[in-house]
Coordinates of C-alpha atoms in Angstrom, one line a residue:
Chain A
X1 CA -1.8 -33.7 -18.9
X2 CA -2.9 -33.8 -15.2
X3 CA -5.4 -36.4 -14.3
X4 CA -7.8 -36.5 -12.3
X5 CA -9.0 -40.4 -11.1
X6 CA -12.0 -40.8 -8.3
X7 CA -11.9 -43.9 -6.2
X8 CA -15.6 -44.9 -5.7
X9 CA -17.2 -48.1 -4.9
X10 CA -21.1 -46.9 -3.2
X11 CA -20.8 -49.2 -0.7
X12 CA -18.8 -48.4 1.9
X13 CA -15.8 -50.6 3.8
X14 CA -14.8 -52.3 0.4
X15 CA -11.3 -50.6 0.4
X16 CA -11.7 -47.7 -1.4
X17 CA -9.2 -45.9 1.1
X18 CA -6.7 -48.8 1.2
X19 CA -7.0 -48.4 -2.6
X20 CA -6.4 -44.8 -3.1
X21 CA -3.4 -44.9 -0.9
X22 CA -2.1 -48.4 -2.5
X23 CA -2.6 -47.1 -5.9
X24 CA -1.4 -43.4 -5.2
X25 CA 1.9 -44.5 -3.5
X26 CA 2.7 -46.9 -6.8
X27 CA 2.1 -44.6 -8.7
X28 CA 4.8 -42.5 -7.2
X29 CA 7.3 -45.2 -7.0
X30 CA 6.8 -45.3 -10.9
X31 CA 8.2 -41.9 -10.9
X32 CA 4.6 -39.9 -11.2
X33 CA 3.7 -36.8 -9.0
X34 CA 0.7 -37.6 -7.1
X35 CA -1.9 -35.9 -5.0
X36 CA -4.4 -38.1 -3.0
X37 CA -7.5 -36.1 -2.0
X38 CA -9.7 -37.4 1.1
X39 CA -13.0 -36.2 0.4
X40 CA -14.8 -38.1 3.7
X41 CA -15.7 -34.9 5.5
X42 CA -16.1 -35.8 9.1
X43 CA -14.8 -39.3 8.5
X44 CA -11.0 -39.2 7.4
X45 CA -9.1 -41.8 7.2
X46 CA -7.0 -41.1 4.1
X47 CA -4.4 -39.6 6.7
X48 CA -4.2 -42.4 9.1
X49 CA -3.3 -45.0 6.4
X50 CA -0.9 -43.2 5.4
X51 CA 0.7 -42.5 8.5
X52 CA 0.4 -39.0 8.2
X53 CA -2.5 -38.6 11.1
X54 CA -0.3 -36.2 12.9
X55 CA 1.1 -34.5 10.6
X56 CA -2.5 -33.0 9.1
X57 CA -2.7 -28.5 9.9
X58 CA -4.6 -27.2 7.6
X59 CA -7.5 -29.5 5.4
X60 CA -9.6 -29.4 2.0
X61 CA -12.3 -27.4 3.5
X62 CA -9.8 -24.7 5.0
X63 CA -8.6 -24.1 1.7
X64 CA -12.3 -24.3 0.0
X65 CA -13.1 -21.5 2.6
X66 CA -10.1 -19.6 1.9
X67 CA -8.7 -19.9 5.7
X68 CA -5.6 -21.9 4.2
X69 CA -3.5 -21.7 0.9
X70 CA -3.6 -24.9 -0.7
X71 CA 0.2 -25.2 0.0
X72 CA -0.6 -25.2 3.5
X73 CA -2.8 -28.2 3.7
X74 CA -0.6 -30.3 0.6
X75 CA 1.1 -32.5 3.0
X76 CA 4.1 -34.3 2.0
X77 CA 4.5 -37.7 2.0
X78 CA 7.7 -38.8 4.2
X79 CA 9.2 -41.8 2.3
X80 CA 8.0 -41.1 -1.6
X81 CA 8.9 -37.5 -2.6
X82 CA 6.7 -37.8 -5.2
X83 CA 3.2 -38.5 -2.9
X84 CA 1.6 -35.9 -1.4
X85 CA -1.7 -35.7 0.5
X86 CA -4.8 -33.3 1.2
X87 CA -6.8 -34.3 4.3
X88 CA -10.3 -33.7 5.2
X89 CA -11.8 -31.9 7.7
X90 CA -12.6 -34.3 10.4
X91 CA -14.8 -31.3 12.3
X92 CA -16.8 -29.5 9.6
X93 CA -20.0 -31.2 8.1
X94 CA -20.6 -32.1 4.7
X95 CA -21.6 -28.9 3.4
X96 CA -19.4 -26.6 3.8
X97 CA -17.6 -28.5 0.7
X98 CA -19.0 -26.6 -2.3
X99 CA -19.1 -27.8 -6.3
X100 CA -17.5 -24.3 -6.9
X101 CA -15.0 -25.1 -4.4
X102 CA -14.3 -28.3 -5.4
X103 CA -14.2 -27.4 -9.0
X104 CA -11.0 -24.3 -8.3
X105 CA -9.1 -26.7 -5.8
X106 CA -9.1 -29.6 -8.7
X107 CA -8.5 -27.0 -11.4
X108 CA -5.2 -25.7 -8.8
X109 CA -3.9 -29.7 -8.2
X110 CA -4.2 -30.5 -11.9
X111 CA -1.2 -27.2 -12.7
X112 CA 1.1 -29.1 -10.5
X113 CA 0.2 -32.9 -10.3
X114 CA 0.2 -35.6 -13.3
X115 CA -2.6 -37.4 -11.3
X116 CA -5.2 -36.5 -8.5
X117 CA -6.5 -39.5 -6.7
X118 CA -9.9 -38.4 -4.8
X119 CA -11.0 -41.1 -2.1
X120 CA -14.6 -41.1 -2.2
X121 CA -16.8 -41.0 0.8
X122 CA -19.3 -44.2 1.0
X123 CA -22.9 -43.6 -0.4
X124 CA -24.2 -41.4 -3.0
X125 CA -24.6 -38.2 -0.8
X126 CA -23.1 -35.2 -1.8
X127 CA -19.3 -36.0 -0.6
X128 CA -19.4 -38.8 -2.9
X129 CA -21.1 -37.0 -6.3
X130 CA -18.5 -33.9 -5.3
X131 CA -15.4 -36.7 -5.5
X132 CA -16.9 -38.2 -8.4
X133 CA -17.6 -34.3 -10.2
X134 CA -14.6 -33.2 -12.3
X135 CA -13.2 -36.8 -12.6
X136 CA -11.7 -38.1 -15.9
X137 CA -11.1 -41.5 -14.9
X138 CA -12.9 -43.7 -12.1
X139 CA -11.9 -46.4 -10.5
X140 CA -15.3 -48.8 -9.1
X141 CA -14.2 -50.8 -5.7
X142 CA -15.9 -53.6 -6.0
X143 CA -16.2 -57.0 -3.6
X144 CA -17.5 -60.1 -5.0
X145 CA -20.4 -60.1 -3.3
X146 CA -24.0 -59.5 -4.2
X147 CA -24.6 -55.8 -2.1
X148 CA -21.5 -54.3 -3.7
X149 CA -22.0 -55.2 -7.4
X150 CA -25.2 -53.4 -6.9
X151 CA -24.3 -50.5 -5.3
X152 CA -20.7 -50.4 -8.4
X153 CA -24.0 -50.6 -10.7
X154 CA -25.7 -47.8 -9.0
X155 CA -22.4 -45.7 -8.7
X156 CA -21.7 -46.5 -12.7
X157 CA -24.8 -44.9 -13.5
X158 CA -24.0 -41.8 -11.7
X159 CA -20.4 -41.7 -13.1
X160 CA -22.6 -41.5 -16.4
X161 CA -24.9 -38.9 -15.7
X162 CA -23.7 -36.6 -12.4
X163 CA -20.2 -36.0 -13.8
X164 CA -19.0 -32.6 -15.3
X165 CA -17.8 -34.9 -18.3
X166 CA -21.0 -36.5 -18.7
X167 CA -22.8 -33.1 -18.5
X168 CA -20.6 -32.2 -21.3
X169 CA -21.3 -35.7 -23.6
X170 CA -17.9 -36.7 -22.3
X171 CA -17.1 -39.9 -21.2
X172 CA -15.3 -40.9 -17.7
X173 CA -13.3 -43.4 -18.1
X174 CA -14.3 -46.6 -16.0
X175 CA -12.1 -49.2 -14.5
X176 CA -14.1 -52.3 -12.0
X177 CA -10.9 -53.1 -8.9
X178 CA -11.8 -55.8 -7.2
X179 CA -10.4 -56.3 -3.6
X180 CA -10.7 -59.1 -1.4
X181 CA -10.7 -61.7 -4.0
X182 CA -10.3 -65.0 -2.6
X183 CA -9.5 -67.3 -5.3
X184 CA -10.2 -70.7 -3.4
X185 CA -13.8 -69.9 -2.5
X186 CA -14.4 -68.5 -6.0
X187 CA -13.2 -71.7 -7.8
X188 CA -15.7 -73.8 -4.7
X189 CA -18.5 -71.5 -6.5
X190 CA -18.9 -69.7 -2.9
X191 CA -18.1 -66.2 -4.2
X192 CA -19.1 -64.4 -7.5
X193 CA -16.3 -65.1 -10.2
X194 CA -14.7 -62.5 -11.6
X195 CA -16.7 -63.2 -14.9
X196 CA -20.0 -62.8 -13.2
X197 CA -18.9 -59.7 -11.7
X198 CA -17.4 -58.1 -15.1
X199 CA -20.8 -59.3 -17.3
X200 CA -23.2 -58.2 -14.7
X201 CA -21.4 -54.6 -14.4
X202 CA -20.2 -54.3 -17.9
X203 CA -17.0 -52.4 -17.1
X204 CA -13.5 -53.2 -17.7
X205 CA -11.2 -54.9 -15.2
X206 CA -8.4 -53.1 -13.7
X207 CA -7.1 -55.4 -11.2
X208 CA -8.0 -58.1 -8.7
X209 CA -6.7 -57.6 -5.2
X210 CA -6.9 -60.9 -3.4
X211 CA -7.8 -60.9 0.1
X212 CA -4.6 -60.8 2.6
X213 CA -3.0 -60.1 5.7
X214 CA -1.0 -57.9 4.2
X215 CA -3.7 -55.1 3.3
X216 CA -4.2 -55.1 7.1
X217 CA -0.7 -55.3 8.4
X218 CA 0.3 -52.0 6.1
X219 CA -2.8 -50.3 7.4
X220 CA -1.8 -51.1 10.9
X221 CA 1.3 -49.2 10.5
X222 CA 0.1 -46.5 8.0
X223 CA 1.6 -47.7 5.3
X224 CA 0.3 -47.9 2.0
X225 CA 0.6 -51.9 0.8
X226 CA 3.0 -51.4 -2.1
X227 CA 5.5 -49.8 0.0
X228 CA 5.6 -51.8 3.1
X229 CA 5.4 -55.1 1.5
X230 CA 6.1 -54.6 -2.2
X231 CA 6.6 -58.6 -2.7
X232 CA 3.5 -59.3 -1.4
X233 CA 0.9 -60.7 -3.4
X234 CA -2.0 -57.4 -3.1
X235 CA 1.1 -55.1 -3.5
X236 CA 1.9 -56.6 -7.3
X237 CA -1.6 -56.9 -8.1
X238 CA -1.9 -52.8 -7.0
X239 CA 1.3 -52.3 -9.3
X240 CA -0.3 -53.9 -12.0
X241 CA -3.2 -52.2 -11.6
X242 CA -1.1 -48.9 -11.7
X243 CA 0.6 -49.7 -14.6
X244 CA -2.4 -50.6 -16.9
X245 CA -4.2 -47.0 -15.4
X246 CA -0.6 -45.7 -17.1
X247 CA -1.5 -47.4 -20.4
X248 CA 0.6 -50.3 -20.4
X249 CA -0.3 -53.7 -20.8
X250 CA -0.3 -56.6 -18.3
X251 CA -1.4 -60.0 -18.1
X252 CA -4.1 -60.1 -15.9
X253 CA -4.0 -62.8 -12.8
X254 CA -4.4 -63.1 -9.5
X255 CA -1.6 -63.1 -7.4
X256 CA -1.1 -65.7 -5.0
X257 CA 0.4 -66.2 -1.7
X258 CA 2.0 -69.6 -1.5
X259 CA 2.3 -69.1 2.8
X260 CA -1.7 -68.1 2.5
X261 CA -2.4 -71.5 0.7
X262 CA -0.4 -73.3 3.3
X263 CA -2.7 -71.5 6.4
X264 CA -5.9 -72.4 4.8
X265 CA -5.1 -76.1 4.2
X266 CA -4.0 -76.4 7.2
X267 CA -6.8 -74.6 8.9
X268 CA -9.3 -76.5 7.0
X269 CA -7.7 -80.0 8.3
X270 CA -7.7 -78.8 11.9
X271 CA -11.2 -77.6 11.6
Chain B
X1 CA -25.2 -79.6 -11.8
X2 CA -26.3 -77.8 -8.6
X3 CA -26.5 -81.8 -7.3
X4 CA -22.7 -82.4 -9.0
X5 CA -21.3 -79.8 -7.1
X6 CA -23.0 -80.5 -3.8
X7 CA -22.1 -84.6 -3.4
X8 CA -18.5 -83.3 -4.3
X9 CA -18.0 -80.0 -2.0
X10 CA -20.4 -81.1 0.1
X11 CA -22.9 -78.2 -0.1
X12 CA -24.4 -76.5 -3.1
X13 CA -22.5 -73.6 -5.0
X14 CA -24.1 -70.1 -4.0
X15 CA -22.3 -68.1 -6.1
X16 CA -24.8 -68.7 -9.6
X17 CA -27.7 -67.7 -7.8
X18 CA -26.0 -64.6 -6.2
X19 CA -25.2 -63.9 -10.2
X20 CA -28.6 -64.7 -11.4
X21 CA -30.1 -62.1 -8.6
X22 CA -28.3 -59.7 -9.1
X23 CA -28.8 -60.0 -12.7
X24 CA -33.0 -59.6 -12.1
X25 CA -32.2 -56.8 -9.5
X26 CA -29.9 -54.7 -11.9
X27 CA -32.1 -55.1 -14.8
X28 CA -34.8 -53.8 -12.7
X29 CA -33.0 -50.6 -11.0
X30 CA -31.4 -49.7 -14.4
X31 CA -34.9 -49.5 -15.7
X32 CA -35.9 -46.8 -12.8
X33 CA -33.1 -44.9 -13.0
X34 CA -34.3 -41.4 -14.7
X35 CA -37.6 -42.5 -13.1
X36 CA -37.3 -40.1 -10.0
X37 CA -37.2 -37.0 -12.4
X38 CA -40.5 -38.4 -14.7
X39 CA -42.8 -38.2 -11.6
X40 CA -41.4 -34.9 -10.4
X41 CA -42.4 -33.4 -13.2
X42 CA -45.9 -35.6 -14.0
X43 CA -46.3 -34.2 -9.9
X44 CA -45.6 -30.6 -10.7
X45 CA -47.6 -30.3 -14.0
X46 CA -50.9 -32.4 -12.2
X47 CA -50.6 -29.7 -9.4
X48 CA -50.0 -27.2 -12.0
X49 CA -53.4 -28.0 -13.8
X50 CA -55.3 -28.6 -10.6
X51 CA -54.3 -25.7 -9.0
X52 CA -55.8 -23.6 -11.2
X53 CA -59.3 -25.1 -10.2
X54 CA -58.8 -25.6 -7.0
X55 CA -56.5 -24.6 -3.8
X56 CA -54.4 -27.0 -2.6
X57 CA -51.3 -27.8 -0.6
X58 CA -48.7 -28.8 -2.5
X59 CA -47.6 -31.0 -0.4
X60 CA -50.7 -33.2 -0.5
X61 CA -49.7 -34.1 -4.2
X62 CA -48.1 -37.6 -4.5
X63 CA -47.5 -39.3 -7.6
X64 CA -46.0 -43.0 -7.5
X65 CA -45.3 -45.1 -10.0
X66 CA -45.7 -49.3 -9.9
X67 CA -44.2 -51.8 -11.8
X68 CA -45.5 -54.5 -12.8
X69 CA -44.1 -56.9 -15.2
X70 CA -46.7 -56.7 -18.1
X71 CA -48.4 -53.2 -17.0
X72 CA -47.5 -50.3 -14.6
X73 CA -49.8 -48.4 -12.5
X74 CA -49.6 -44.6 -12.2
X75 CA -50.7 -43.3 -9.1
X76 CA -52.0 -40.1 -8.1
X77 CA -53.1 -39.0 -5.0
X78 CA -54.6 -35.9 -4.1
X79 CA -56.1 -34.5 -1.2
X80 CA -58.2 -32.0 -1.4
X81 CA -59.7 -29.3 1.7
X82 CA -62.8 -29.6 2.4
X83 CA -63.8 -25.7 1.8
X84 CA -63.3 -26.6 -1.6
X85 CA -66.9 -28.2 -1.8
X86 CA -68.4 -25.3 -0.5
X87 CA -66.3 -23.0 -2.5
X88 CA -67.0 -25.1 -5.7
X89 CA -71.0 -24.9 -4.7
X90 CA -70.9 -21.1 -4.3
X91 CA -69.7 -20.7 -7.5
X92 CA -71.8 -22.9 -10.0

């Protein structure tokens, strides 16, 4: 049974694109077929993290207008057989994606995909409550930091209310990822603990990403983490992640960088 | 505590009163939420009823809710043309 998984966070610039990529590509190197699904309309970005920028013909809204088969815009992904991508328009406005359109395209990738990732656009316009629309499962980007709890507790309530499975007295199934989880300042009491952040937003914990040079580094050469570096520290905290979203469980931690550790002590004694 | 924490790190912890914020915030917004809807339709029923009194622009209607932490206020603001007094005089 295909599933479909949104990638939401509100607030925008938490990682919900590094995410979708990061999780999407581990979940092909465990063997699953995946689709990742940009839904930033006039804002893509899906394509350039994954190094596919140039590689982009035909896009969601071409297929939503019926200009391209959705064949034509499935891009393939060059290194995992199993990854494939559908772009957004970086041209058309907003609008021209429609619920009904939406609706048959995710109806078409779930006949040939075990999971559809859908990479929300930031805010809680129509991009985002369209990704967020025929989801089963969501995954809540979430910083430790005070604006984007509240905008993961704003974005909860809509996954409750605005979704086709809510509509139905469903349920979508909710997961908190926290990226950019720096360990050090959290234990100095400088940055909401992960504690805080799962009490205050109720929701269970999928992962915790800690902040790295590695996130950037992969992005830099549109690649998604887990593939360019899979022995770095966000890389095994994305598998993990992926492996609990496939039911199995792991011990949750954070995974640390021993080199990272080094850097900040020394940075702090030179500063 | 808050005094612990600062002679040993040498400032005071921020993180607990980012938490208990957010906490006041959250409780507060999850409270509105729904709310949006209530006033649209307290706005279109209160323009339904005086509407059929008086002609009006429906776009002069606004209905805002306060809260307050023992009461609320309801507000309803109406404005209303001034042919209406004339019209209203004509008629009695």
């Amino acid at each position: 049974m295909a599933k479909v998984l949104v990638v939401t966070s509100g607030k925008g610039g938490v990682g919900k694109t590094t995410s979708t990529a990061a999780l999407g590509a581990a979940l092909a190197q465990l063997g699953e077929k995946v689709v990742v699904v940009d839904f930033d309309v006039g804002l893509r970005n899906l394509d350039l993290v994954l190094g596919a920028e140039r590689r982009v013909v035909f896009d969601l809204i071409n297929v939503v207008q019926g200009v391209a088969k959705l064949s034509q815009a499935l891009i393939r992904d060059k290194r995992l057989e199993n990854l494939w991508l559908l772009p957004a328009s970086q041209t058309r406005d907003k609008d021209a994606l429609t619920d009904e359109g939406v609706g048959s395209i995710i109806a078409d990738l779930r006949t040939k995909f075990d999971w559809i990732l859908c990479d929300s656009p930031a805010g809680i316009e129509r991009g985002a409550m369209l990704a967020m629309r025929y989801a089963d499962e969501a995954v809540i980007v979430t910083n430790p930091e005070v604006s984007s709890v509240r905008d993961s507790d704003r974005i909860i309530g809509m996954l409750d209310s605005k979704t086709v499975r809510a509509e139905k007295g469903e349920r979508v199934e909710k997961h908190i990822l926290i990226t950019r989880y720096d360990s050090a300042r959290a234990a100095r009491g400088e940055m909401l603990s992960i504690e805080d952040i799962l009490e205050i937003l109720a929701t269970p914990l999928l992962g915790i990403i800690p902040e790295s040079q590695d996130v950037l580094r992969a992005s830099n050469v549109g690649s998604p983490v887990t593939l360019n570096n899979a022995a770095s520290a966000p890389a095994r905290a994305y598998i993990d992640a992926v492996r609990r979203l496939m039911g199995e469980t792991v011990t949750m931690m954070v995974p640390v960088e021993r080199k990272g550790l080094m850097n900040r002590l020394l940075g702090r004694r030179a500063a | 505590m808050m005094n612990l924490l600062r002679l040993i790190g040498g400032r005071a912890a921020t993180a607990p009163v980012a938490r208990e914020r957010l906490q006041i915030l959250l409780a507060h917004e999850r409270g509105l939420r729904g709310q949006p809807e209530l006033l649209e339709l307290l706005r279109a029923e209160i323009l339904a009823a005086v509407s059929r009194h008086v002609v009006l622009d429906p776009e002069k209607v606004v209905v805002r809710m306060e809260r307050g932490k023992q009461v609320s206020t309801l507000e309803v603001d109406i404005e209303v043309p001034n042919s209406f007094e004339r019209s209203f005089a004509a008629a009695s």
